[in-house]
Tab-separated table of C-alpha atoms and ligand atoms in Angstrom:
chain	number	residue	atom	x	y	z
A	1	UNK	CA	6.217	-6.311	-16.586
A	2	UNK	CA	8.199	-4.902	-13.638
A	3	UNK	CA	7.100	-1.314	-13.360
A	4	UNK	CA	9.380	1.866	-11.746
A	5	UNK	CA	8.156	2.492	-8.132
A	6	UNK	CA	7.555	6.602	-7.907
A	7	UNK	CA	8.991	7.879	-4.855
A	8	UNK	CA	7.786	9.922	-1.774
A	9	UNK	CA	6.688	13.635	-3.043
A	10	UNK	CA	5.103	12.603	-6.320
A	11	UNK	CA	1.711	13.864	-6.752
A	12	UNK	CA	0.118	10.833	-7.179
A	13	UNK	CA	0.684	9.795	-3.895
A	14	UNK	CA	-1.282	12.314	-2.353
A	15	UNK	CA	-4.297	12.584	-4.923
A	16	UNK	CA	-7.529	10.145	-4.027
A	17	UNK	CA	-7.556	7.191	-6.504
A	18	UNK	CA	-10.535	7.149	-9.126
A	19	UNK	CA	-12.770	3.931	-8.922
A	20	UNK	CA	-12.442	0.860	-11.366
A	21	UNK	CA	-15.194	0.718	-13.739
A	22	UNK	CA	-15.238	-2.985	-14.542
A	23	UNK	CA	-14.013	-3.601	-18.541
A	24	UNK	CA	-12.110	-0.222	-18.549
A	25	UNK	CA	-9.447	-1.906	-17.339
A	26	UNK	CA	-7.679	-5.676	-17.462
A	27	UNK	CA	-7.414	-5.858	-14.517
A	28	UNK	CA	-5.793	-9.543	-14.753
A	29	UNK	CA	-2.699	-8.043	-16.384
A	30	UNK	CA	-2.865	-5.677	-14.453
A	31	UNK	CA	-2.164	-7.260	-11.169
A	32	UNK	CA	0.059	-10.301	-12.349
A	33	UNK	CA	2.460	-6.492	-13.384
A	34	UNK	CA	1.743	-5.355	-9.663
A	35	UNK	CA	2.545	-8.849	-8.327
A	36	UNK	CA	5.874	-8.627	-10.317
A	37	UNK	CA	7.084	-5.681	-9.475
A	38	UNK	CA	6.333	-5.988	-5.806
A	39	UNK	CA	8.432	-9.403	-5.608
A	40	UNK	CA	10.980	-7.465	-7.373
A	41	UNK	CA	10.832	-5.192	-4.764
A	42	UNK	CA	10.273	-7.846	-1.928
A	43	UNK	CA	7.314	-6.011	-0.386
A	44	UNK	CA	4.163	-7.586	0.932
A	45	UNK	CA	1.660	-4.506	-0.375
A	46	UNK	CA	1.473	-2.094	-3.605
A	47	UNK	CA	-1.024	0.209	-4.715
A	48	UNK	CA	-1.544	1.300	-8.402
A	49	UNK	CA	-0.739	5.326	-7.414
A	50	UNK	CA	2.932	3.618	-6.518
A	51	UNK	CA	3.222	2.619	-10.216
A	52	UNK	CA	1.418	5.936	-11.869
A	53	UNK	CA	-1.923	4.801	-11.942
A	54	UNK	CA	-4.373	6.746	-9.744
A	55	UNK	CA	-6.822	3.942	-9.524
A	56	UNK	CA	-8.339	2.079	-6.343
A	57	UNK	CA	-6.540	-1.004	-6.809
A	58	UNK	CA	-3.904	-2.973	-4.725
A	59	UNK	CA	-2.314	-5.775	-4.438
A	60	UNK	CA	-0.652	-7.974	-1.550
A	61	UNK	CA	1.132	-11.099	-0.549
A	62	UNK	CA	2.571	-11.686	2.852
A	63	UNK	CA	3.437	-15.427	2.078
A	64	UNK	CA	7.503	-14.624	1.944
A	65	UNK	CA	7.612	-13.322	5.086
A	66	UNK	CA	7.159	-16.396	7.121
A	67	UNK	CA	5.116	-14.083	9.516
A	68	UNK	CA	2.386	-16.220	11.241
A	69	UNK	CA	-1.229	-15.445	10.088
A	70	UNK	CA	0.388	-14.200	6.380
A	71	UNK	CA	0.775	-17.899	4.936
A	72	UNK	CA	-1.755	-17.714	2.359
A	73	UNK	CA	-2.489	-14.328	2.303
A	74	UNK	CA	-2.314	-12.928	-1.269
A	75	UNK	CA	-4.955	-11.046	-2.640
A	76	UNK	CA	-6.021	-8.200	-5.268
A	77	UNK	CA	-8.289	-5.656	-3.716
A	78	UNK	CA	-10.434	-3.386	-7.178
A	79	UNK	CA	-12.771	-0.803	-5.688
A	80	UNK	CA	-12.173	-1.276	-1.588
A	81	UNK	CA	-14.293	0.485	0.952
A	82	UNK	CA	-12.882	0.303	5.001
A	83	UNK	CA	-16.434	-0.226	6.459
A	84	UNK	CA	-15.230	-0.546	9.719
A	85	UNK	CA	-12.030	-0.064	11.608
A	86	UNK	CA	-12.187	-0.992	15.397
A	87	UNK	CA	-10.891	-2.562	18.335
A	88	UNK	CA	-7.137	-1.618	19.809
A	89	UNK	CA	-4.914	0.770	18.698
A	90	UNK	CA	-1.570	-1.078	18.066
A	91	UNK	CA	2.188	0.374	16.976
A	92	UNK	CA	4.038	-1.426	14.172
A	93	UNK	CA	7.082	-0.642	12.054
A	94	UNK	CA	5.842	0.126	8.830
A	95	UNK	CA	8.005	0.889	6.000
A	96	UNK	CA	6.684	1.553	2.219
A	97	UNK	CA	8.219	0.972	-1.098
A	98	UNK	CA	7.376	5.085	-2.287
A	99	UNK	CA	9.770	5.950	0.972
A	100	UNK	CA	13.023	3.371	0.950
A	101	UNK	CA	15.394	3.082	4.133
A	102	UNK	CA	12.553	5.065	6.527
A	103	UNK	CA	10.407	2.831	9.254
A	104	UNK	CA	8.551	4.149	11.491
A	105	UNK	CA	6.233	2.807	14.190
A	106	UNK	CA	2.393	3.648	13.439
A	107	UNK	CA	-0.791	3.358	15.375
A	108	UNK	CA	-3.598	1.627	13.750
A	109	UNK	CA	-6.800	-0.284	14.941
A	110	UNK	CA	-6.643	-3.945	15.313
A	111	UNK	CA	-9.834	-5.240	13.651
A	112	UNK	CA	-11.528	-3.842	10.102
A	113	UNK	CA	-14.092	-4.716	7.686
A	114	UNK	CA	-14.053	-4.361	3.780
A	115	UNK	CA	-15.898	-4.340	0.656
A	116	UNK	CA	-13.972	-5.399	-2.889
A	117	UNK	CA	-13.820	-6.786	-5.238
A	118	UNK	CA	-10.735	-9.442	-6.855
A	119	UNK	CA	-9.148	-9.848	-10.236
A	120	UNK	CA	-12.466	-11.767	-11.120
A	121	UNK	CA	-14.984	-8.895	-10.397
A	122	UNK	CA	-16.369	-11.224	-7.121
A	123	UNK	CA	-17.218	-9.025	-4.749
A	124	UNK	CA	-16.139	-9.908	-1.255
A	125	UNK	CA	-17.094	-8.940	2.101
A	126	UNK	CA	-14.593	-9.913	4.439
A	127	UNK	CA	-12.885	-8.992	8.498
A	128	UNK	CA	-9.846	-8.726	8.872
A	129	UNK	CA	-7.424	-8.736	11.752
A	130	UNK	CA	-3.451	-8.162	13.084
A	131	UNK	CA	-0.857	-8.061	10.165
A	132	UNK	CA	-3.314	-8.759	7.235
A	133	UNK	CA	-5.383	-5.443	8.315
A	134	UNK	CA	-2.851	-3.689	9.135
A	135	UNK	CA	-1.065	-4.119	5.697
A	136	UNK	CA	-4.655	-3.829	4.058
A	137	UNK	CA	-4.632	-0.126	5.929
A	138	UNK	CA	-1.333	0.768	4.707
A	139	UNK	CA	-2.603	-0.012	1.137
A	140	UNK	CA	-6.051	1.397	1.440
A	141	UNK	CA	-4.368	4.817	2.676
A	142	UNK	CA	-2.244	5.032	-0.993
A	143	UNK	CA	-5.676	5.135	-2.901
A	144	UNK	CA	-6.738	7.781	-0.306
A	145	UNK	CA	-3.853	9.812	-1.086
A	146	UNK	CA	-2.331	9.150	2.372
A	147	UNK	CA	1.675	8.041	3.131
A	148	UNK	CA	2.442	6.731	6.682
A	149	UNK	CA	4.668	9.504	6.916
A	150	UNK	CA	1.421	11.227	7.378
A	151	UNK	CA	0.426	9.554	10.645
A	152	UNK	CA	3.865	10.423	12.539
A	153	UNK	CA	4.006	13.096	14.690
A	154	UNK	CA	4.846	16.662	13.387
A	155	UNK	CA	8.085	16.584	15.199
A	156	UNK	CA	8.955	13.045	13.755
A	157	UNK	CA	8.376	14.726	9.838
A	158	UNK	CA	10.736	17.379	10.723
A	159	UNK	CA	13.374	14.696	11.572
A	160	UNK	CA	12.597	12.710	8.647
A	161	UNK	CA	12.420	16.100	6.466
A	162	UNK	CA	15.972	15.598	4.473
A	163	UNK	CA	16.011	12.124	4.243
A	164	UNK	CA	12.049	12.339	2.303
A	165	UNK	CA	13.760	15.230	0.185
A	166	UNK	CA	16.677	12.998	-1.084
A	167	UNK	CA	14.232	10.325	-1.846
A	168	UNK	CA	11.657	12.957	-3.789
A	169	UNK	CA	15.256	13.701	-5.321
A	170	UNK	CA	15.939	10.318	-6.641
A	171	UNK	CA	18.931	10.205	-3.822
A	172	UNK	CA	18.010	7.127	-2.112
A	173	UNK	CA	19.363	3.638	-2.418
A	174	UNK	CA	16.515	1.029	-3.855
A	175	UNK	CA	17.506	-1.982	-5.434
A	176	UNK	CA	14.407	-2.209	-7.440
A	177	UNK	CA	14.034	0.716	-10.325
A	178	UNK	CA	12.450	4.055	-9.168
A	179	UNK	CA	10.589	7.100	-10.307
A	180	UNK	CA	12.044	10.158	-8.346
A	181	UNK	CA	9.716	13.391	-8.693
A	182	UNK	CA	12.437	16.306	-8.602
A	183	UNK	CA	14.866	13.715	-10.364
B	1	NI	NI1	3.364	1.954	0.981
């Protein structure tokens, strides 16, 4: 099932995701939906606050983007904690399905560590580096409530300011379906 992708200014986005308790949710549907409608979508991350659900859950697959070190990388992350994130601060162009047509180059640190567990309730302890953490970031941020809007500078926002309204308005072009908050 290919959900609607709720855009920039929704609340969701900016509340802190619950924790999974495991049975409360099936989670193997679950994520086989997220999978879908992020192919739909062609994006490599999506949390469950994208699609409604303020739950600590996401999903990714960089495998399509013929990216070196993203081959095989496709995984569903239930209940994630960022133990660690270290080494160099790096810029990338980071763009999010919640905030179509905007990227923007962020700063994040080069190395992390995580807890999770998968669709299978395994938990995992795992390091991650380069494009895999920094997509794992991006994703872990949703559950916290956070956007990558929110790491630009102030006077960056202010640029961006009409182009996030017209996306909160539903005024953006997607061509995946979309939840717009003042729609
Ligand atoms: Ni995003």
């Amino acid at each position: 099932m290919i959900y609607p992708i709720v855009m920039y200014g929704d609340p969701v986005l900016k509340q802190k995701a619950e924790e999974l308790e495991q049975g409360s949710v099936d989670v193997m549907q679950l994520s086989e939906d997220m999978f879908e409608t992020m192919y739909n979508a062609n994006g490599v991350g999506l949390a469950a606050p994208q699609i409604g659900k303020s739950i600590r859950m996401f999903v990714v697959d960089g495998s399509a983007t013929e990216e070196p070190g993203l081959e095989d990388f496709k995984k569903v992350f239930i209940n994630p904690q960022m133990l660690e994130e270290v080494g160099r601060e790096w810029p990338y162009e980071e763009g999010c399905l919640s905030i179509p047509n905007i990227r923007e180059d962020v700063l994040r640190n080069e190395v992390i560590v995580m807890d999770y567990y998968d669709e299978e309730w395994n938990k995992h302890r795992e390091e991650f580096d380069g494009l895999q953490a920094r997509i794992i970031q991006h994703e872990y941020d949703h559950i916290e409530g956070v956007l990558f809007t929110d790491h630009l500078s102030p006077f960056k926002r202010r640029v961006l300011k009409g182009k996030l309204l017209n996306i909160s308005k539903g005024k953006v072009k997607a061509d995946y379906p979309i939840k717009a908050p003042l729609k």
